[in-house]
Amino acid sequence: MAGRVEPVPMGNTSSTDPDRKMFRSKVQMDTKRNTCHSKSMLVAASSLAALLLVSGSVRTSHAADVSLAGMQENGDNWNMPTGTYNNWRHSSLSQINASNVKNLQVAWTMSTGTLRGLEGQPLVIGNMMYYETSYPNYVYAVDLDHPDQIAWKFMPPPNEDAPPVACCDVVNRGPAYADGIVIANALDGIVYALDAKTGEVKWTAKNADPKVGSTMTDAPMIVGDKVIVGVSGGEFGVRGYLTAYDLHSGQEVWRAYSEGPDSDLKFDPEKTLNGATGSPVGADSSLKTWSGDQWKAGGGATWGWYSYDPKLNLVYYGIGNPGTWNPTQRPGDNAWSMSIVARDADTGVAKWVYQMTPHDGWDYDGVNESLLIDAEENGRKVPALIHFDRNGFAYLLNRENGHPIRISKYDSSVNWATGIDPKTWRPVVDPVKMTTQDKNVTGICPSSQGDKDEQPISYDPKTRLIYAPLNHLCMSYQAFAVKYMAGFPFVGAIVNMEPGPGGNRGRFIAFDPQTGKTKWEIKDTFQDWSGALTTDGGLAFYGTLDGKLRAVDVKTGKILYEFKCPSGIIGNPITYMHNGRQYVAVLSGVGGWAAIGMANNLHKSTDGLGGAGLTAALPNYTNLGGTLMVFALPQKA
């Protein structure tokens, strides 16, 4: 029931089938070090800064949305996980700039108290900072006037059933804030609403259930009086969905599934548009693409980042891979996995949908974020979105109707498809690279980790370029038959990943979304799994898997600053202003799928869904550990 927390016990999950052995070797962790008692540490926090007035362009009149939209006009704060509703991760601050960033130094640090991967970022609201860790999902509040102290710390009851069914590390992508409330998702599927001043629990809602393999790793997004959250579990055959909860009560407002009947999808057969065809999707648009009841274990998780257009009142998000990874077992397009969806924020009804990888045979999970920009279409400026998909293509779509404007490869090594058919807007699959049951297909580029995974890109409105931290990987892929059983892995493939052409595993690029051309690139030894941040100071910040925080000239790609952090960086840099001084903050803590071998002490190359062997040398460069790193220019004497 929405708004209540209920225990979710699991039975014996041992099994001898190869799928479970492979998966559990990836997710196994030592939970003994996390046997803390269930409790909350509540310490009074300093008062929050006054909220700003909303701009007139916002359609909805809900107070919380008014606060968030207005707060986004203040570049001194970092108000939401993605920075702003449009997902730019760009800041108007310029005190730190290309001429003085070489003088950047550590201002203060804080241990997170956890060792697993940190894929999120802090929030800064007035003089308060909030952030959430990997499991056991501690939530911290820090008064920036006294960063040597913890204002309050919330510790949700640890659920040791959740880590074994969490794909790709026990990560978390950060909390959200609105109207004096901090929203935090826990790995075991409980959504917590916390009083921003005290950390006291205002309400809880159960959004996922580890006993069937569903967990939560995503960052919430708050729109109006609704908390938008997704679910993880595609590798367990969990049927994905997006849920909206009431910000003040925790009651479920709407839920929209990724596949199944139109009523579950919240599709209007006569009004919901297929972006590829420009026509309504028609009745049973999902059911027609599945064999029998396979859609009930169809995957389509929703754990990525979300964006929102206040004028159109539409929420945009990506849908993940279908279950199982073995495409032979699920003939058809498997709609609407691997899709971008635009939904009305108030009702959840879909305005349009666009499927990027029909009948996915490579685990090109479609959950990556969409950035909302303006673009030229047929000689006129239109509202658009840009989406860097795992499959190696960058999708520039009209965000009013989902129609493609331009689709470009952003890595020249992509070979699973030769291109996109300009008439159908479907990929032209190379049959040599299509995976099938019991056949080992080699030399597929990109790998299942994609040319980009969840690591978010940034858009600079001055250069009009995308700054993207990327992977550069290829793989072999052998599918095998697997049976669905609730709470057990539903993978059905053995994957072995390798560096892409040239031997580097990572790239950081500047990309023109209108032309589809890369302006410059930096090649990195390991995957660039950290998010990007751009600023009006002419800088792009990102972190490397071996722990380097970098500042790069947005025009040339020249590395202007580099600092080796205690652990590898898979978190996302932010910047904020406090007492007249600009700061850059990032979570240092290696892990995630990029470093799953190191996080789980795996050594066989195919362990960790193929990720372990890829970074076998990473322990020579960094170590596990969680630290909040905060940087600033030296204070004048």
XYZ file of C-alpha atoms in Angstrom:
637
model
C 0.000 0.000 0.000
C 1.373 3.457 -0.918
C 2.576 5.440 2.073
C 3.337 2.465 4.295
C 6.521 0.514 4.859
C 6.084 -3.237 4.949
C 8.770 -5.890 5.526
C 9.923 -7.698 2.390
C 11.484 -11.003 3.529
C 13.254 -13.258 1.049
C 13.505 -16.979 1.136
C 16.426 -19.162 0.159
C 17.867 -17.801 -3.102
C 20.553 -20.393 -3.618
C 20.674 -22.067 -7.013
C 23.013 -24.062 -9.154
C 21.916 -22.668 -12.518
C 24.720 -20.850 -14.410
C 22.754 -17.616 -14.751
C 22.422 -17.231 -10.992
C 26.054 -18.147 -10.349
C 27.197 -15.569 -12.851
C 24.920 -12.855 -11.492
C 25.488 -13.495 -7.814
C 29.244 -13.456 -8.330
C 28.694 -9.887 -9.460
C 26.438 -8.703 -6.688
C 27.885 -10.625 -3.745
C 28.974 -8.334 -0.933
C 30.006 -8.556 2.699
C 26.931 -7.332 4.522
C 28.512 -7.972 7.908
C 30.132 -4.559 7.850
C 26.665 -3.012 7.501
C 24.943 -4.616 10.511
C 24.148 -1.326 12.150
C 20.978 -1.076 14.226
C 18.002 0.657 12.689
C 17.978 4.206 13.996
C 18.121 7.852 12.984
C 20.521 10.511 14.229
C 18.601 13.740 14.333
C 20.461 16.985 14.964
C 18.964 20.412 14.456
C 19.953 21.978 11.133
C 20.417 25.634 10.334
C 17.589 27.541 8.720
C 17.203 27.203 4.937
C 17.542 30.205 2.661
C 14.367 31.911 1.508
C 12.920 30.499 -1.701
C 12.849 32.559 -4.876
C 9.773 33.545 -6.856
C 8.818 31.468 -9.875
C 9.224 32.671 -13.457
C 6.028 33.210 -15.418
C 6.754 30.389 -17.886
C 5.809 27.600 -15.471
C 2.436 26.064 -16.242
C 1.599 24.355 -12.978
C 0.635 26.369 -9.889
C 1.677 23.875 -7.201
C 3.741 25.521 -4.469
C 6.575 22.984 -4.504
C 7.046 23.332 -8.260
C 6.951 27.116 -7.927
C 9.766 26.884 -5.396
C 11.902 24.545 -7.509
C 11.442 26.453 -10.753
C 12.299 29.740 -9.069
C 15.256 28.267 -7.244
C 16.728 27.125 -10.553
C 17.168 30.781 -11.496
C 19.671 31.107 -8.644
C 23.021 29.737 -9.792
C 24.379 29.870 -6.250
C 22.470 26.649 -5.421
C 22.368 23.124 -6.843
C 18.688 22.467 -6.323
C 18.013 19.079 -7.863
C 20.063 16.022 -8.893
C 20.331 17.147 -12.536
C 20.813 20.809 -11.625
C 17.740 21.977 -13.552
C 14.650 20.414 -15.111
C 16.286 20.521 -18.557
C 19.169 18.302 -17.346
C 21.901 20.623 -18.637
C 24.132 20.256 -15.559
C 25.387 23.724 -16.408
C 26.105 26.532 -13.961
C 26.125 30.295 -14.537
C 28.923 30.691 -11.974
C 32.248 31.987 -13.290
C 34.404 32.908 -10.306
C 36.377 29.754 -11.073
C 37.351 30.104 -14.721
C 39.794 28.964 -17.366
C 42.429 31.467 -16.276
C 42.492 30.676 -12.548
C 41.299 27.063 -12.225
C 44.931 25.958 -12.031
C 44.896 27.390 -8.495
C 41.992 25.212 -7.332
C 42.602 23.480 -4.001
C 40.780 21.240 -1.538
C 38.582 23.325 0.764
C 37.170 20.512 2.929
C 36.329 16.816 2.817
C 34.001 14.360 4.525
C 33.969 10.583 4.749
C 30.692 9.030 3.604
C 31.034 6.045 5.937
C 30.549 3.620 3.028
C 32.835 1.748 0.650
C 30.670 1.045 -2.400
C 30.218 3.075 -5.580
C 28.934 6.648 -5.327
C 27.034 7.605 -8.502
C 25.183 10.629 -7.157
C 25.884 14.249 -6.273
C 25.116 16.635 -3.411
C 22.313 19.168 -3.346
C 22.923 22.710 -2.088
C 19.892 24.651 -0.834
C 20.864 27.973 0.696
C 23.442 27.255 3.377
C 22.620 23.527 3.565
C 24.087 20.596 1.659
C 22.366 17.196 1.384
C 23.671 13.964 -0.108
C 22.975 10.223 -0.036
C 25.424 7.336 -0.080
C 25.413 3.884 -1.573
C 23.824 1.113 0.528
C 23.035 1.382 3.411
C 21.870 4.730 1.986
C 22.912 7.189 4.671
C 21.473 10.674 4.092
C 23.585 13.576 5.372
C 22.806 17.235 5.993
C 25.743 19.616 6.353
C 25.505 23.269 7.358
C 27.950 24.972 4.992
C 28.732 27.549 7.673
C 30.066 24.639 9.765
C 31.228 21.929 7.312
C 33.307 20.327 10.048
C 30.058 19.105 11.646
C 27.167 16.888 10.547
C 23.886 18.760 10.985
C 21.922 15.498 10.840
C 22.300 11.971 9.528
C 19.451 9.659 8.600
C 20.081 5.903 8.566
C 17.264 3.867 7.037
C 16.783 0.353 8.412
C 19.246 -1.799 6.440
C 17.611 -4.558 4.429
C 20.204 -7.241 3.726
C 17.885 -8.870 1.180
C 18.377 -5.942 -1.200
C 22.128 -6.007 -2.056
C 22.138 -9.559 -3.509
C 19.494 -8.584 -6.079
C 20.966 -5.172 -6.948
C 22.399 -5.206 -10.437
C 25.705 -3.457 -11.028
C 26.611 -2.441 -7.466
C 24.570 -1.032 -4.584
C 24.735 2.524 -5.895
C 22.420 5.497 -5.375
C 22.109 8.605 -7.563
C 21.204 11.123 -4.904
C 18.244 12.747 -3.116
C 15.809 15.435 -4.272
C 14.417 18.496 -2.478
C 11.249 20.592 -2.544
C 9.159 22.605 -0.088
C 11.312 21.793 2.946
C 11.352 18.049 2.198
C 14.266 15.834 1.204
C 13.244 12.747 -0.811
C 15.608 9.755 -0.654
C 15.248 6.382 -2.355
C 16.657 3.371 -0.505
C 18.007 0.293 -2.265
C 15.231 -1.913 -0.865
C 12.578 0.169 -2.638
C 11.423 2.395 0.210
C 10.967 6.079 -0.627
C 11.634 8.339 2.393
C 10.369 11.894 2.797
C 12.541 13.655 5.378
C 12.133 17.004 7.065
C 14.967 19.086 5.615
C 15.634 20.827 8.937
C 15.683 17.806 11.232
C 15.902 14.624 9.159
C 12.692 13.309 10.738
C 10.663 10.927 8.571
C 7.465 12.571 7.300
C 6.229 9.581 5.235
C 7.414 6.457 3.479
C 6.225 4.559 0.412
C 7.113 1.088 -0.801
C 7.975 1.353 -4.501
C 9.937 -1.881 -5.064
C 10.207 -5.379 -3.627
C 13.575 -7.177 -3.395
C 11.873 -10.565 -3.045
C 10.983 -10.359 -6.756
C 14.292 -8.711 -7.696
C 13.209 -5.060 -7.799
C 15.291 -2.370 -6.125
C 15.828 1.392 -6.376
C 19.021 3.199 -7.375
C 17.601 6.230 -9.187
C 17.426 9.870 -8.118
C 13.874 11.184 -7.640
C 12.555 14.185 -9.557
C 9.925 16.447 -8.003
C 7.410 18.123 -10.316
C 4.704 20.213 -8.721
C 3.351 18.217 -5.803
C 4.517 14.901 -7.275
C 7.612 12.826 -6.586
C 8.637 10.930 -9.742
C 10.598 7.711 -9.150
C 11.522 4.620 -11.151
C 12.579 1.061 -10.439
C 15.536 -1.234 -11.099
C 15.406 -4.965 -11.782
C 15.547 -5.591 -15.524
C 18.027 -8.421 -15.007
C 15.438 -10.169 -12.827
C 12.593 -9.878 -15.314
C 10.932 -7.143 -13.261
C 8.313 -5.325 -15.358
C 9.435 -1.725 -15.144
C 7.314 1.287 -14.272
C 7.429 4.951 -13.389
C 5.504 6.116 -10.309
C 4.305 9.495 -9.066
C 3.710 9.973 -5.325
C 2.162 12.959 -3.603
C 4.958 15.086 -2.157
C 3.182 15.783 1.126
C 1.345 12.523 1.846
C 3.270 9.799 0.003
C 0.078 8.489 -1.605
C 0.457 6.993 -5.080
C -0.957 9.355 -7.736
C -0.218 7.327 -10.893
C 1.933 4.456 -12.131
C 2.817 3.739 -15.769
C 4.333 0.412 -16.844
C 6.855 -0.127 -19.632
C 5.026 -2.962 -21.380
C 1.635 -4.650 -21.250
C -1.975 -3.518 -21.830
C -2.663 0.092 -22.819
C -4.315 0.771 -19.462
C -1.135 -0.271 -17.619
C 1.042 1.771 -19.973
C -1.270 4.785 -19.697
C -1.289 4.924 -23.497
C -4.189 6.446 -25.411
C -4.232 4.329 -28.605
C -5.678 7.232 -30.596
C -3.603 10.078 -29.165
C -0.263 8.680 -27.930
C 2.118 9.132 -30.851
C 4.825 6.800 -32.130
C 7.669 9.229 -32.740
C 9.125 7.060 -35.504
C 5.924 6.979 -37.600
C 4.275 10.221 -36.527
C 0.996 8.331 -36.099
C -0.921 7.138 -33.024
C 0.420 3.893 -31.589
C -2.939 2.129 -31.945
C -4.456 -0.485 -29.663
C -2.255 -3.073 -27.940
C 0.931 -1.511 -29.308
C 3.008 -3.325 -26.684
C 1.161 -6.656 -26.474
C 1.444 -7.198 -30.245
C 5.243 -7.186 -30.000
C 5.565 -9.951 -27.409
C 4.936 -13.689 -27.604
C 2.151 -14.760 -25.265
C 2.598 -13.498 -21.717
C 6.341 -12.814 -21.991
C 5.660 -9.134 -21.354
C 4.893 -9.992 -17.724
C 8.611 -10.598 -17.196
C 9.581 -8.069 -19.834
C 12.093 -5.892 -17.997
C 12.012 -2.268 -19.097
C 13.381 -0.768 -15.871
C 13.341 3.007 -15.337
C 16.351 3.778 -13.153
C 17.899 6.587 -15.189
C 17.660 10.356 -14.937
C 14.447 12.268 -15.685
C 13.784 15.677 -17.250
C 10.747 17.973 -17.366
C 9.396 20.723 -19.629
C 7.212 23.099 -17.539
C 5.614 24.676 -20.626
C 4.509 21.342 -22.094
C 4.063 19.793 -18.626
C 5.826 16.662 -19.912
C 8.197 14.328 -18.058
C 10.824 12.587 -20.231
C 12.663 9.381 -19.365
C 14.262 6.289 -20.888
C 13.180 2.652 -20.569
C 15.690 -0.166 -20.134
C 16.402 -3.572 -21.606
C 13.810 -6.308 -22.070
C 14.091 -9.542 -20.096
C 15.872 -11.863 -20.877
C 19.176 -10.850 -22.525
C 18.620 -13.827 -24.849
C 16.727 -12.335 -27.843
C 15.872 -15.759 -29.279
C 13.507 -16.355 -26.360
C 11.466 -13.184 -26.980
C 10.682 -12.673 -30.684
C 9.301 -9.297 -31.739
C 10.155 -5.653 -31.054
C 9.439 -6.075 -27.308
C 7.796 -2.659 -27.029
C 8.107 -0.476 -25.183
C 11.468 -1.499 -23.776
C 14.443 0.520 -25.069
C 12.324 3.644 -25.567
C 12.087 7.319 -24.695
C 8.673 8.319 -23.325
C 7.053 11.719 -22.760
C 4.266 11.715 -20.150
C 1.880 14.301 -18.767
C 3.202 15.063 -15.300
C -0.259 15.323 -13.740
C -1.876 12.174 -15.141
C 0.998 9.991 -16.359
C -0.677 9.581 -19.762
C 1.904 9.209 -22.543
C 2.079 11.969 -25.159
C 4.553 10.079 -27.352
C 7.039 7.199 -27.377
C 10.077 6.410 -29.525
C 11.819 3.011 -29.501
C 15.568 3.176 -30.152
C 16.587 -0.501 -30.203
C 13.702 -2.802 -31.182
C 14.272 -6.478 -30.249
C 17.389 -5.630 -28.277
C 20.026 -8.341 -28.561
C 22.932 -6.585 -26.833
C 21.587 -5.152 -23.522
C 21.688 -1.591 -24.847
C 19.678 -0.369 -21.857
C 17.763 2.750 -22.935
C 17.590 4.563 -19.579
C 20.123 7.316 -20.304
C 19.036 10.895 -19.685
C 17.541 13.346 -22.175
C 18.653 16.992 -22.249
C 16.051 19.557 -23.304
C 17.404 22.049 -25.848
C 16.222 24.028 -28.861
C 17.148 22.767 -32.333
C 16.618 23.586 -35.992
C 14.057 21.423 -37.780
C 13.158 22.227 -41.396
C 14.444 25.761 -41.028
C 12.641 26.631 -37.798
C 13.572 26.477 -34.148
C 11.693 23.787 -32.228
C 11.789 22.413 -28.675
C 13.966 19.290 -28.812
C 15.758 16.764 -26.669
C 19.145 15.091 -27.097
C 19.683 11.541 -25.846
C 23.012 9.702 -25.959
C 21.903 6.074 -25.984
C 23.945 3.096 -24.878
C 23.690 1.766 -28.425
C 26.148 4.421 -29.658
C 23.656 6.729 -31.393
C 22.787 10.273 -30.314
C 19.075 10.985 -30.825
C 17.940 14.558 -31.462
C 14.128 14.468 -31.263
C 11.360 17.036 -31.376
C 10.195 16.883 -27.771
C 6.626 17.885 -28.619
C 5.949 14.790 -30.742
C 9.018 12.507 -30.550
C 9.850 12.876 -34.254
C 13.569 12.435 -35.049
C 15.432 15.509 -36.261
C 18.856 13.910 -36.485
C 20.356 10.597 -35.337
C 24.147 10.293 -35.352
C 26.797 7.857 -34.214
C 28.854 9.484 -31.493
C 31.509 6.739 -31.625
C 32.796 5.677 -35.037
C 33.446 2.130 -33.791
C 29.691 1.348 -33.561
C 29.057 -1.717 -35.750
C 25.967 -3.553 -34.457
C 23.997 -1.344 -36.857
C 25.212 0.303 -40.034
C 22.950 3.289 -39.510
C 19.348 4.443 -39.116
C 16.810 4.005 -41.905
C 15.624 7.562 -42.728
C 12.158 6.295 -43.747
C 11.339 4.117 -40.738
C 13.781 5.632 -38.234
C 14.698 2.100 -37.184
C 18.301 0.865 -36.878
C 19.717 -1.069 -39.828
C 21.099 -4.077 -37.927
C 24.179 -5.854 -39.234
C 23.056 -9.522 -39.212
C 26.631 -10.611 -38.453
C 26.444 -8.758 -35.119
C 22.945 -9.932 -34.148
C 23.094 -12.264 -31.167
C 21.226 -15.573 -31.073
C 20.934 -18.437 -28.620
C 23.968 -20.739 -28.237
C 26.135 -18.722 -30.626
C 29.142 -16.701 -29.488
C 29.070 -13.473 -31.495
C 32.372 -11.594 -31.335
C 33.604 -8.110 -32.125
C 30.358 -6.296 -31.281
C 30.800 -2.560 -30.659
C 29.761 -1.117 -28.302
C 29.632 -3.562 -25.406
C 26.663 -3.970 -23.084
C 27.996 -1.116 -20.979
C 27.363 0.968 -24.061
C 29.216 3.905 -25.508
C 27.630 5.730 -22.570
C 25.822 4.339 -19.554
C 24.110 6.366 -16.800
C 26.998 8.873 -16.498
C 25.248 12.163 -17.366
C 26.320 14.610 -20.057
C 26.264 18.426 -19.864
C 25.139 21.149 -22.280
C 26.823 24.563 -22.458
C 24.405 27.187 -23.864
C 27.301 29.458 -24.868
C 29.189 26.940 -27.005
C 25.970 25.023 -27.835
C 27.958 21.837 -27.419
C 27.374 18.647 -25.437
C 30.197 17.559 -23.117
C 30.000 13.804 -22.703
C 31.928 11.320 -20.537
C 31.866 8.051 -22.470
C 32.891 4.425 -22.693
C 34.785 2.983 -25.674
C 34.221 -0.768 -25.549
C 33.479 -3.882 -27.610
C 32.421 -7.403 -26.623
C 31.633 -11.009 -27.381
C 28.117 -12.145 -26.473
C 26.779 -15.689 -26.109
C 23.061 -16.028 -25.357
C 21.620 -19.133 -23.689
C 18.187 -20.305 -22.589
C 16.973 -19.284 -19.147
C 13.705 -19.725 -17.238
C 11.979 -16.985 -15.322
C 11.575 -17.370 -11.570
C 10.635 -14.388 -9.428
C 13.605 -13.079 -7.452
C 16.180 -14.986 -9.522
C 18.423 -13.576 -12.274
C 16.824 -13.607 -15.706
C 19.877 -12.784 -17.811
C 20.626 -15.562 -20.271
C 23.923 -14.358 -21.744
C 27.657 -14.624 -21.148
C 29.460 -11.415 -22.042
C 33.162 -10.682 -22.330
C 34.130 -7.023 -22.775
C 37.312 -5.475 -24.140
C 38.648 -1.993 -24.931
C 37.515 -0.482 -28.214
C 39.780 0.260 -31.204
C 42.913 2.048 -30.051
C 42.994 0.339 -26.652
C 41.420 3.129 -24.580
C 38.257 2.353 -22.593
C 37.066 5.924 -22.100
C 36.535 9.193 -23.959
C 35.506 12.716 -22.971
C 34.165 14.629 -25.956
C 32.646 17.909 -27.106
C 29.777 17.127 -29.478
C 27.601 19.353 -31.678
C 24.024 18.006 -31.381
C 22.834 19.868 -34.483
C 25.523 18.525 -36.849
C 26.344 15.232 -35.116
C 30.061 16.039 -35.219
C 32.641 15.657 -32.450
C 34.712 18.831 -31.970
C 37.437 17.308 -29.794
C 38.057 14.320 -27.543
C 40.226 13.193 -24.645
C 41.107 9.495 -24.579
C 41.232 7.865 -21.147
C 42.585 4.514 -19.981
C 39.372 3.446 -18.221
C 35.707 4.223 -18.814
C 34.733 7.804 -17.988
C 31.852 6.932 -15.648
C 31.626 10.305 -13.897
C 29.072 12.881 -14.962
C 30.002 16.172 -16.608
C 29.540 19.751 -15.366
C 29.974 22.917 -17.434
C 30.136 26.501 -16.164
C 30.110 30.049 -17.476
C 33.759 30.110 -16.483
C 34.530 28.275 -19.732
C 35.133 24.989 -17.956
C 33.960 21.401 -18.153
C 34.548 19.236 -15.071
C 34.528 15.434 -14.952
C 36.145 12.602 -13.005
C 38.015 9.505 -14.102
C 37.630 5.943 -12.917
C 41.132 6.038 -11.445
C 40.229 9.073 -9.336
C 41.231 12.260 -11.162
C 38.983 15.300 -11.015
C 39.639 17.336 -14.150
C 38.795 20.825 -15.368
C 38.882 21.152 -19.148
C 38.739 24.164 -21.469
C 35.338 23.891 -23.177
C 36.676 25.327 -26.458
C 39.834 23.268 -26.890
C 39.618 20.237 -24.594
C 42.886 21.195 -22.920
C 43.160 19.816 -19.388
C 43.661 22.873 -17.175
C 43.479 21.216 -13.740
C 43.743 17.703 -12.348
C 43.571 16.398 -8.783
C 43.921 12.764 -7.699
C 41.100 11.949 -5.277
C 41.238 9.150 -2.675
C 39.105 6.787 -4.791
C 37.859 6.534 -8.353
C 35.098 8.926 -9.390
C 31.726 7.737 -10.723
C 29.834 10.617 -9.107
C 28.825 13.869 -10.767
C 30.551 17.206 -10.069
C 28.417 20.173 -8.999
C 29.247 23.789 -8.230
C 27.706 26.327 -5.874
C 28.378 29.710 -4.229
C 28.576 30.185 -0.468
C 29.482 33.431 1.294
C 30.799 34.886 -1.949
C 33.065 31.939 -2.758
C 32.485 29.392 -5.538
C 32.971 25.703 -4.730
C 33.122 22.525 -6.807
C 32.031 19.306 -5.072
C 32.184 15.664 -6.157
C 31.739 12.270 -4.504
C 34.836 10.090 -4.755
C 34.051 6.383 -4.411
C 34.746 3.833 -7.126
C 32.250 1.106 -8.004
C 29.206 0.698 -10.194
C 29.181 -1.600 -13.212
C 32.304 0.168 -14.466
C 34.317 -1.150 -11.522
C 32.203 -4.120 -10.462
C 35.197 -6.451 -10.347
C 36.967 -4.251 -7.851
C 33.811 -3.535 -5.846
C 32.944 -7.235 -5.479
C 36.422 -8.759 -5.633
C 35.678 -10.571 -8.918
C 38.457 -11.815 -11.165
C 36.975 -13.945 -13.947
C 36.628 -11.820 -17.071
C 32.975 -12.736 -17.650
C 31.925 -12.092 -14.036
C 29.866 -9.025 -13.285
C 27.917 -9.422 -16.528
C 31.176 -9.112 -18.411
C 32.497 -6.105 -16.541
C 35.057 -7.703 -14.215
C 37.776 -8.462 -16.713
C 37.522 -5.076 -18.368
C 38.989 -3.207 -15.378
C 41.168 -5.939 -13.861
C 44.077 -3.473 -13.651
C 42.084 -0.770 -11.846
C 43.258 -1.803 -8.332
C 46.731 -0.711 -9.423
C 45.434 2.867 -9.679
C 42.850 3.370 -6.932
C 41.038 1.789 -4.006
C 37.541 1.539 -2.526
C 36.358 4.293 -0.222
C 33.795 7.077 -0.013
C 34.742 10.744 0.370
C 32.942 13.987 -0.362
C 35.535 16.278 -1.950
C 34.974 20.061 -2.006
C 37.283 22.433 -3.897
C 37.672 26.220 -4.102
C 40.183 28.886 -5.069
C 42.506 30.082 -2.270
C 41.025 32.752 -0.053
C 42.621 36.147 -0.342
C 44.640 37.231 2.677
